mmCIF file of C-alpha atoms and ligand atoms in Angstrom:
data_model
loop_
_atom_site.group_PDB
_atom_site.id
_atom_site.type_symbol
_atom_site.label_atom_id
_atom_site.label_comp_id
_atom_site.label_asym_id
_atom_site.label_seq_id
_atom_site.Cartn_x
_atom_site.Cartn_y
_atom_site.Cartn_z
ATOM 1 C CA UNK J 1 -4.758 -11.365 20.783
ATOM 2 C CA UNK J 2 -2.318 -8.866 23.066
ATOM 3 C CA UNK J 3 -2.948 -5.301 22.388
ATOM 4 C CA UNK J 4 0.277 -2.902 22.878
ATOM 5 C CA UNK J 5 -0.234 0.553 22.918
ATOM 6 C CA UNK J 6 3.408 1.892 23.109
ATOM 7 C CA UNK J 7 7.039 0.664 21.599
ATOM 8 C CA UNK J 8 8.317 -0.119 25.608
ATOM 9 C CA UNK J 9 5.200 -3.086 25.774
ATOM 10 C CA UNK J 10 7.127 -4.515 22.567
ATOM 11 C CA UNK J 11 10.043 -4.636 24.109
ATOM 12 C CA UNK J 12 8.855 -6.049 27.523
ATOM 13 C CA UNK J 13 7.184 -8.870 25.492
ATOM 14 C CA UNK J 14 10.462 -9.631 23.152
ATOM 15 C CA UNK J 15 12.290 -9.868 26.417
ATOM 16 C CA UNK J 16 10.079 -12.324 27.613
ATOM 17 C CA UNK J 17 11.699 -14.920 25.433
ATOM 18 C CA UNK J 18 8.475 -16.466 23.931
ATOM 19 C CA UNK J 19 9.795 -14.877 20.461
ATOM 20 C CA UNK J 20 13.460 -16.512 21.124
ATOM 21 C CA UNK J 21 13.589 -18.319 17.384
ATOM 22 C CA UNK J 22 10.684 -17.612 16.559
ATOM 23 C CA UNK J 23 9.477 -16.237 13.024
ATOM 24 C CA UNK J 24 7.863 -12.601 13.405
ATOM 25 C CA UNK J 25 5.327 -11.715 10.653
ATOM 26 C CA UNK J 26 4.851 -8.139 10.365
ATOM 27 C CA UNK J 27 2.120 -6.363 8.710
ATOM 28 C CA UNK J 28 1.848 -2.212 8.816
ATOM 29 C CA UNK J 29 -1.651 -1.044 8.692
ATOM 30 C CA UNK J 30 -3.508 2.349 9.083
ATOM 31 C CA UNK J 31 -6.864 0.666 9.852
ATOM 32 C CA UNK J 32 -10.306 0.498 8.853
ATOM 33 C CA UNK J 33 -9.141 -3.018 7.841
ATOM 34 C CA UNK J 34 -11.059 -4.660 5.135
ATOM 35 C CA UNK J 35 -10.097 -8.325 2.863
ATOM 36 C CA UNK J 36 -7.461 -6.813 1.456
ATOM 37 C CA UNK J 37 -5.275 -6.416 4.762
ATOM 38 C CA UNK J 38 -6.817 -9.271 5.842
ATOM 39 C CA UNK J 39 -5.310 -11.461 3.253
ATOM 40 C CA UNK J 40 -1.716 -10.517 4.443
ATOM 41 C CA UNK J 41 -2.332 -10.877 7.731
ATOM 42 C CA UNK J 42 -3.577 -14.775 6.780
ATOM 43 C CA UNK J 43 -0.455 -15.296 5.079
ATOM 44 C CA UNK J 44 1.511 -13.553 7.531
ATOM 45 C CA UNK J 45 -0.452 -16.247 9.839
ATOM 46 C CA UNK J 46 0.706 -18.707 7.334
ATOM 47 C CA UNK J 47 4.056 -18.063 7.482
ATOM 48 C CA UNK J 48 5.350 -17.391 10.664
ATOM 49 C CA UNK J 49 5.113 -18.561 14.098
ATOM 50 C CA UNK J 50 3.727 -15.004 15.158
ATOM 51 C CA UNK J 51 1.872 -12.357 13.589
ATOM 52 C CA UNK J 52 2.144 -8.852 14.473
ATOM 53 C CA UNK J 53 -0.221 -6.023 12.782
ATOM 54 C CA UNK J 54 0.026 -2.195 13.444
ATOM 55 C CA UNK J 55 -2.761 -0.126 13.323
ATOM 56 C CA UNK J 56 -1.265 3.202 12.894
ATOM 57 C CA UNK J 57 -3.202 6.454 10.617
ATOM 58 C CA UNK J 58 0.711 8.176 9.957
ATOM 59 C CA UNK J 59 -0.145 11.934 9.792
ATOM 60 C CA UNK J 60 3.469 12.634 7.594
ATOM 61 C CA UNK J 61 1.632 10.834 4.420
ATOM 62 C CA UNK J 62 -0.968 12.425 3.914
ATOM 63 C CA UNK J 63 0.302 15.328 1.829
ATOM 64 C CA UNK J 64 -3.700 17.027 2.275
ATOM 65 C CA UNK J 65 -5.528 17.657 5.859
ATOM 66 C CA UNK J 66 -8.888 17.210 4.765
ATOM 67 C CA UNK J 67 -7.720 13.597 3.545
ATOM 68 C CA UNK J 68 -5.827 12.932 6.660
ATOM 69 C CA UNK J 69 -9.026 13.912 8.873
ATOM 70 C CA UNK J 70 -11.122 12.280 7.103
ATOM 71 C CA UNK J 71 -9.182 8.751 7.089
ATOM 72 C CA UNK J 72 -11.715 6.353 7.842
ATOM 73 C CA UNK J 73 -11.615 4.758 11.476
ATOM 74 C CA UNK J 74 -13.438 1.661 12.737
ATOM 75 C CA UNK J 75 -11.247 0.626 15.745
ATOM 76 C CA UNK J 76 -13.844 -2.107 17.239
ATOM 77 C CA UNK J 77 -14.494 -3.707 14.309
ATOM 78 C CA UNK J 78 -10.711 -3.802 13.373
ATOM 79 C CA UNK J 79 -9.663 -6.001 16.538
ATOM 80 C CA UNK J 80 -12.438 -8.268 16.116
ATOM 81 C CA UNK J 81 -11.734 -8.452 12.381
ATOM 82 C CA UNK J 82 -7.893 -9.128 13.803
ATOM 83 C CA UNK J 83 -8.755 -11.893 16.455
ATOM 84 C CA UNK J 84 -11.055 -13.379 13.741
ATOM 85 C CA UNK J 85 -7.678 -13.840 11.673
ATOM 86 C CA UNK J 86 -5.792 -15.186 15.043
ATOM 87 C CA UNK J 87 -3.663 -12.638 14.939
ATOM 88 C CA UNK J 88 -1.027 -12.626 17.910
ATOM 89 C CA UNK J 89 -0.382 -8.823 18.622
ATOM 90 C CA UNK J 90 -1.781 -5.437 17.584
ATOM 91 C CA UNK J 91 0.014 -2.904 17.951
ATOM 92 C CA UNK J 92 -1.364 0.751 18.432
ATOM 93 C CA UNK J 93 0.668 3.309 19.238
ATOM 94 C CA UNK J 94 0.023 6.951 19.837
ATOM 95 C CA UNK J 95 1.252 9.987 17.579
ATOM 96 C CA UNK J 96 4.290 10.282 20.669
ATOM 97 C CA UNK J 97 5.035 6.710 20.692
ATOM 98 C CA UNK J 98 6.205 6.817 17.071
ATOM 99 C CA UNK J 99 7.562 10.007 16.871
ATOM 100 C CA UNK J 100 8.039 11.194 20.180
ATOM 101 C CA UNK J 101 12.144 11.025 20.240
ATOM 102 C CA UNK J 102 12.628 10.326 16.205
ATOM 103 C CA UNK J 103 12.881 12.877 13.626
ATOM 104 C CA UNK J 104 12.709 10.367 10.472
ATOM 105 C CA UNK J 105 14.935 8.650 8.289
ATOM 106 C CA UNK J 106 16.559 9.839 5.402
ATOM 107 C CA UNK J 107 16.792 7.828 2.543
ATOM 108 C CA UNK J 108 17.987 7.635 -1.037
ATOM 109 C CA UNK J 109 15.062 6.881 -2.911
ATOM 110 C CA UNK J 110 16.938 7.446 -6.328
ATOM 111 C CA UNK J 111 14.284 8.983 -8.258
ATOM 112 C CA UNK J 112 11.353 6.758 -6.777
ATOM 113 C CA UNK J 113 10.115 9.652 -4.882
ATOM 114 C CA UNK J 114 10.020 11.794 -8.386
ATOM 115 C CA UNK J 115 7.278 9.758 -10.438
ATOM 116 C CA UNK J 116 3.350 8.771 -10.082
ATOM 117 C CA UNK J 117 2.732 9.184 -6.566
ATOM 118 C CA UNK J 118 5.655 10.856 -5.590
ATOM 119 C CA UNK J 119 5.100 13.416 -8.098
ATOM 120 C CA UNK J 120 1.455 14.015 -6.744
ATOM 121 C CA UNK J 121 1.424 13.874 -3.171
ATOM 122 C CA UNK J 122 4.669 15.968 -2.180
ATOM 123 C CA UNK J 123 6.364 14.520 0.844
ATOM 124 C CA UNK J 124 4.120 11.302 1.051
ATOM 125 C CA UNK J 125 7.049 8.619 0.510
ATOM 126 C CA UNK J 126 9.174 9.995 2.958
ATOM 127 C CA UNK J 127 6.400 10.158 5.620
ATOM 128 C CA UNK J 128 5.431 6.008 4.724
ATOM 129 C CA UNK J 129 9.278 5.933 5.240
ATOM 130 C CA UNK J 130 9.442 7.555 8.505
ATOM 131 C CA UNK J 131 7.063 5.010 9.777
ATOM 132 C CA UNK J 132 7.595 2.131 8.461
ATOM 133 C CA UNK J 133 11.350 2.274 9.355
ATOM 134 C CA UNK J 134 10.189 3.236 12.706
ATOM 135 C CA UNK J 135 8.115 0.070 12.948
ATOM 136 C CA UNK J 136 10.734 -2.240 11.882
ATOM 137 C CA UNK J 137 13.041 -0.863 14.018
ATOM 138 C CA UNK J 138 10.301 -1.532 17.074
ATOM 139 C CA UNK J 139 9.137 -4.895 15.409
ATOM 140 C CA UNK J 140 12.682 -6.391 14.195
ATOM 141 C CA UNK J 141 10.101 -8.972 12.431
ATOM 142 C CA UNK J 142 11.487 -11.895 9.926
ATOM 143 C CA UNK J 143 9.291 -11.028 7.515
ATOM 144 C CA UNK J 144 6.837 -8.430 6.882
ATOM 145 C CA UNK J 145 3.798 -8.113 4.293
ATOM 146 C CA UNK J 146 3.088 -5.550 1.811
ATOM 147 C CA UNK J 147 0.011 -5.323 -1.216
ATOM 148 C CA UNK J 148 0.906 -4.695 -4.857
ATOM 149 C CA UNK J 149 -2.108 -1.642 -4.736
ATOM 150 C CA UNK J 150 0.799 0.609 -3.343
ATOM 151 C CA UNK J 151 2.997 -1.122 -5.884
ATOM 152 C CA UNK J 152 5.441 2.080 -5.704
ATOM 153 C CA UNK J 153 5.305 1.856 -1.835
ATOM 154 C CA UNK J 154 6.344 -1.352 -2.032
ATOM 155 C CA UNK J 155 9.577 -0.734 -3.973
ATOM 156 C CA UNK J 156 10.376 1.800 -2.180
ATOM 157 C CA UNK J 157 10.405 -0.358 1.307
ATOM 158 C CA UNK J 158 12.346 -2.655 -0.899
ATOM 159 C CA UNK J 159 14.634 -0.063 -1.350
ATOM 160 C CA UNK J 160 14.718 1.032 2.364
ATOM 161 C CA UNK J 161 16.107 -2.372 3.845
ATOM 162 C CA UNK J 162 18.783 -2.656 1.811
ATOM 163 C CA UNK J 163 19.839 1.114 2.467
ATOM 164 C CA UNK J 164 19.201 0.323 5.915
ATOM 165 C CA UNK J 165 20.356 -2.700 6.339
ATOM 166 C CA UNK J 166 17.124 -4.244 7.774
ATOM 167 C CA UNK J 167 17.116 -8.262 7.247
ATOM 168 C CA UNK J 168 13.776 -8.466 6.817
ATOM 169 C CA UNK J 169 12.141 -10.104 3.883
ATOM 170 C CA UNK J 170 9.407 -8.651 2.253
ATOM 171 C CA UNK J 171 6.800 -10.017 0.743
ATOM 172 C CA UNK J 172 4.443 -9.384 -2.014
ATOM 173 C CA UNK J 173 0.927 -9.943 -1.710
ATOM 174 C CA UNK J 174 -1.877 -9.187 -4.570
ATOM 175 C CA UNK J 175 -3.984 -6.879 -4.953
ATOM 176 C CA UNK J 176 -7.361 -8.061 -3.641
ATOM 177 C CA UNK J 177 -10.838 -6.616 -4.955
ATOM 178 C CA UNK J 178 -14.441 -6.580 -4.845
ATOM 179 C CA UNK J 179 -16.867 -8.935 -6.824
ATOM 180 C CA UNK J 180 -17.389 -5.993 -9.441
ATOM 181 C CA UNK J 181 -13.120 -5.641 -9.497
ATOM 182 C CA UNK J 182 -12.557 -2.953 -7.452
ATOM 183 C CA UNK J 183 -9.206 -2.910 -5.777
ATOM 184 C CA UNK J 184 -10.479 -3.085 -1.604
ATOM 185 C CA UNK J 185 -9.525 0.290 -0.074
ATOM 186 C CA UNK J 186 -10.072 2.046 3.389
ATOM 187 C CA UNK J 187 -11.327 4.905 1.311
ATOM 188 C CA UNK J 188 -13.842 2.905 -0.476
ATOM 189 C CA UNK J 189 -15.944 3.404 2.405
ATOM 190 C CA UNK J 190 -16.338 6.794 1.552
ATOM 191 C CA UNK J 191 -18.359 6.143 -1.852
ATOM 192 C CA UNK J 192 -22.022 5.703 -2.329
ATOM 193 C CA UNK J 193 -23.032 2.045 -3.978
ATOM 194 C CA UNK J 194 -23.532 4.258 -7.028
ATOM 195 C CA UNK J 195 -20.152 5.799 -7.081
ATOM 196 C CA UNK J 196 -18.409 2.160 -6.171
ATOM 197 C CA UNK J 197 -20.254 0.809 -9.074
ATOM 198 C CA UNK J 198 -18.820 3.530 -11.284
ATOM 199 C CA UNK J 199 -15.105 3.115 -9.705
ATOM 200 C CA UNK J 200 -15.473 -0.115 -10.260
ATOM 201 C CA UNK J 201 -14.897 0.499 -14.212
ATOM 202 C CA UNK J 202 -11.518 1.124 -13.631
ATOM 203 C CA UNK J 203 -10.524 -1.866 -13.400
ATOM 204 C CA UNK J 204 -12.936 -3.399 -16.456
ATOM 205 C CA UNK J 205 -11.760 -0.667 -18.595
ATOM 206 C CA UNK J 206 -7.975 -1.327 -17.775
ATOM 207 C CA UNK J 207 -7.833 -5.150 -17.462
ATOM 208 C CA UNK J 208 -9.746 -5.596 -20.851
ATOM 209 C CA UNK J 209 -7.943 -3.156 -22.680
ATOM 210 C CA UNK J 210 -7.269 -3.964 -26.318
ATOM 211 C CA UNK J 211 -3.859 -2.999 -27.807
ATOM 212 C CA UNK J 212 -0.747 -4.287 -29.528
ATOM 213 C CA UNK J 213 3.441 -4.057 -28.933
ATOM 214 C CA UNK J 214 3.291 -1.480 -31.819
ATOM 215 C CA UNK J 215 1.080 0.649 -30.749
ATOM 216 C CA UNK J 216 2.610 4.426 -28.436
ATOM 217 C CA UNK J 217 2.051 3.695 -24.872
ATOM 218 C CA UNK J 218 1.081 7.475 -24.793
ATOM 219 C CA UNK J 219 -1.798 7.212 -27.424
ATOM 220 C CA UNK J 220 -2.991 3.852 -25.237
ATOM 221 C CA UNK J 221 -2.787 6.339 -22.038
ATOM 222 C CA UNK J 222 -4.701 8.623 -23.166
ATOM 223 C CA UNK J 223 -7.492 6.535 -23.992
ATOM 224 C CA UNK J 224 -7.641 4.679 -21.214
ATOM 225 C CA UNK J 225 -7.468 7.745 -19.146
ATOM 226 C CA UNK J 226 -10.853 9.309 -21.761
ATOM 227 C CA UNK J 227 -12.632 5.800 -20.913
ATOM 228 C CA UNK J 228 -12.594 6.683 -17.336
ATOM 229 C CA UNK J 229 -13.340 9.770 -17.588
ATOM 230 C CA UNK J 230 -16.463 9.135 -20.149
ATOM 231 C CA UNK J 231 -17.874 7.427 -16.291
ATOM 232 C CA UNK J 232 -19.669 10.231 -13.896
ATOM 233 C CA UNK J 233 -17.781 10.531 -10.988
ATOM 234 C CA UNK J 234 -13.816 9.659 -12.340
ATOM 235 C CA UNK J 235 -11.463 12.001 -13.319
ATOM 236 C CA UNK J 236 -8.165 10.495 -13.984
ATOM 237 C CA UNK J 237 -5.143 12.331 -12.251
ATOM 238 C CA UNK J 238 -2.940 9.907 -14.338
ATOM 239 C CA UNK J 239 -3.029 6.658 -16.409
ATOM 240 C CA UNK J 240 1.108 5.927 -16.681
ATOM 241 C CA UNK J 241 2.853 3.008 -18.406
ATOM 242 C CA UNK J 242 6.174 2.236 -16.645
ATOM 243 C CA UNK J 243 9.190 -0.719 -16.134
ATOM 244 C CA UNK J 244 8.170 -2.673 -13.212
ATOM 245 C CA UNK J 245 11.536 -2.024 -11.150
ATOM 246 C CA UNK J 246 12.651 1.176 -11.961
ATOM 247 C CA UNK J 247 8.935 3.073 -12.966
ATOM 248 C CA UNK J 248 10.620 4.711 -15.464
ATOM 249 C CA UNK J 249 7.807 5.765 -17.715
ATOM 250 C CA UNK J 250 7.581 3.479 -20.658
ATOM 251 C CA UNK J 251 7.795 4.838 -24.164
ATOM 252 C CA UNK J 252 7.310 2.230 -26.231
ATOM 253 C CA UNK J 253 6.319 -1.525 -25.455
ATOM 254 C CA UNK J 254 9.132 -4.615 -25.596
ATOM 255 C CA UNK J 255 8.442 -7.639 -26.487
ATOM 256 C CA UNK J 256 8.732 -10.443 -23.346
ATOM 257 C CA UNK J 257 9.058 -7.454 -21.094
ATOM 258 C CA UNK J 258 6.085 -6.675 -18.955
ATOM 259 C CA UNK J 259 4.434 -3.170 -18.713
ATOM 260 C CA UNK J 260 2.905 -1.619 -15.464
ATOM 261 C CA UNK J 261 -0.048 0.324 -15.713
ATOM 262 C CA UNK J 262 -0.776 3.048 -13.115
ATOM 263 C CA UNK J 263 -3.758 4.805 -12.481
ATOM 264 C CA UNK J 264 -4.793 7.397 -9.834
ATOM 265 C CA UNK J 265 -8.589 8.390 -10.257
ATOM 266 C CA UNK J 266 -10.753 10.708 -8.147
ATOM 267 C CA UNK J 267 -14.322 9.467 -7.469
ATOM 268 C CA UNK J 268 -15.869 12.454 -6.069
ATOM 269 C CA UNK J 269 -13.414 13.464 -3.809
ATOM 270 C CA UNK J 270 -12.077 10.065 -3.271
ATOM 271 C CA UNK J 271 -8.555 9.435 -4.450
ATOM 272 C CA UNK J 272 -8.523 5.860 -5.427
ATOM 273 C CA UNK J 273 -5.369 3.722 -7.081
ATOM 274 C CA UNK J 274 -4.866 0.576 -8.646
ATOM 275 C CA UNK J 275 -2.408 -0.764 -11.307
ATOM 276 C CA UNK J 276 -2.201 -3.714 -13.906
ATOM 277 C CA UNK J 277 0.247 -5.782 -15.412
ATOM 278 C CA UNK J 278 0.557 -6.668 -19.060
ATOM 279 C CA UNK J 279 3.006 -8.623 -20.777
ATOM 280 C CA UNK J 280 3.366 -9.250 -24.127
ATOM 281 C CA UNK J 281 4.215 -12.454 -25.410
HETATM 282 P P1 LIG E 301 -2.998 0.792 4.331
HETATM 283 O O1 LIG E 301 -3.786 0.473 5.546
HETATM 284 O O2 LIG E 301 -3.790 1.398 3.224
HETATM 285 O O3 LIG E 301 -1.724 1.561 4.649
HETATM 286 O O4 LIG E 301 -2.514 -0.603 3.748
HETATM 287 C C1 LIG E 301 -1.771 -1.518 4.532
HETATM 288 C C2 LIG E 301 -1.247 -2.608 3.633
HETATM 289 O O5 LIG E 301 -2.361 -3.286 3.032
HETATM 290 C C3 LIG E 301 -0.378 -2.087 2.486
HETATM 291 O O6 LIG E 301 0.710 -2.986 2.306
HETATM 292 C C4 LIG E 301 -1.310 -2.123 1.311
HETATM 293 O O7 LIG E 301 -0.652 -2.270 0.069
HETATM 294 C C5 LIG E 301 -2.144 -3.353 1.636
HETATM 295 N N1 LIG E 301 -3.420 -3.313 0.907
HETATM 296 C C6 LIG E 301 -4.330 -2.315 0.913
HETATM 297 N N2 LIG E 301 -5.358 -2.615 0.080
HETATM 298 C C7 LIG E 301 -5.080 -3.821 -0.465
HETATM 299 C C8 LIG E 301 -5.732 -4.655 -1.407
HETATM 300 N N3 LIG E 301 -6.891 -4.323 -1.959
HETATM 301 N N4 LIG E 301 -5.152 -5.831 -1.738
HETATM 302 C C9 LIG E 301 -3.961 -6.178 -1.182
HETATM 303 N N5 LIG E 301 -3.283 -5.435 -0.291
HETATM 304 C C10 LIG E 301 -3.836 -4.260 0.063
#
């Protein structure tokens, strides 16, 4: 596996020719890699002819310090975790490699920004944005690989291309969790076994929840969101239904339409999301 530290190695390396017609697999990390990035970087393997990741902690989304220095960081582990994979290239740039000449990019994001995360973490969209834009634009891959965990990030990159008028496909990959159903984070690693065991109730309490296409999506919100909290350690910030493309809250459910289910839950001071899909048939 190469490792490039800066944007002008890229370059040098395209010009080289070995990528002439070649598929480029992209996937954006920030690190502390665990099975959940590792699963798009297999497919990524899977599907191209070469496999790029980024390892990159993006200080414009994190909307709080203490999160953003606190990030976890396991470097060594990360490239062997990488090489295990057969990745081709890491990239890992510097702060001034990413933004040293680039101020952004300005998007509409047509109300995306507005709801769930958006609405809680002021500014974080626009920093993913910033990067991730960035990173294509360094990268040019085919196609590059995204998780349903940041299910709103992941429209909003959707979103992105076409404003931007990247041709690059994205792809979809589930969300992958622990044994006990815990969606795999890089902030897991900050929980005790006891408070990972608790978190892990999320997930049983929203996957197994009982309810019926007549029944008030807000009345079902609210006690899912009292389940979790009933658990030491979680305290909901919000339990939303919404459409799947537009995460317009729902307000009542439709029959052969899906519903998303959002969740952000602190355990301890971890922030920790996941989502779930129902449809009704
Ligand atoms: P991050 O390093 O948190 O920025 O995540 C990098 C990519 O990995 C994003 O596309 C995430 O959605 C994806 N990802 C993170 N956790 C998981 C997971 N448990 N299952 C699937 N994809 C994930």
């Amino acid at each position: 596996m190469k490792i490039f530290r800066t944007a002008n190695k890229i370059f040098e390396f395209k010009k080289l020719s070995i990528l002439e017609n070649k598929i480029i697999g992209f996937v954006p990390t920030m690190g502390a890699l665990h099975q959940g990035h590792l699963a798009l970087v297999r497919q990524a393997k899977k599907e191209s002819d070469y496999c790029i990741v980024s390892i990159f902690v993006n200080p414009k989304q994190f909307n709080n310090i203490d999160d953003y220095n606190n990030y976890p960081k396991s470097i060594e582990k990360d490239i062997s975790l990488l090489k295990e994979c057969n990745c081709d290239i890491l990239y890992l740039p510097e702060n001034n490699d990413i933004y040293g000449n680039y101020q952004g990019y300005k998007m509409d994001f047509e109300g995306l920004d507005n709801v769930l995360e958006g609405k809680y973490r002021t500014g974080h969209f626009q920093g993913v944005v910033d990067v991730v834009y960035r990173l294509f634009d360094i990268i040019k891959p085919d196609k590059s690989y995204f998780g349903i965990k940041d299910y709103q990030q992941l429209l909003i990159i959707k979103k992105m291309i076409k404003q931007a008028g990247f041709n690059i496909e994205i792809v979809e990959c589930p969300i992958v969790r622990e044994k006990s159903g815990l969606a795999m984070s890089s902030r897991n690693m900050r929980l005790s076994e006891k408070q990972k065991n608790n978190a892990a109730k999320i997930y049983e309490i929203i996957r197994n929840k009982k309810f019926s296409i007549d029944d008030n999506p807000k009345q079902i919100e609210n006690q899912i969101s009292q389940e979790i909290n009933n658990i030491p350690d979680l305290k909901t910030e919000y339990v939303i239904f919404c459409e799947q493309d537009s995460l317009n809250q729902a307000y009542q459910f439709e029959k052969n339409n899906g519903v998303m289910l959002c969740v952000a839950v602190y355990c301890d001071k971890v922030r920790l999301i996941d989502n779930f899909f129902y449809v009704f048939k």
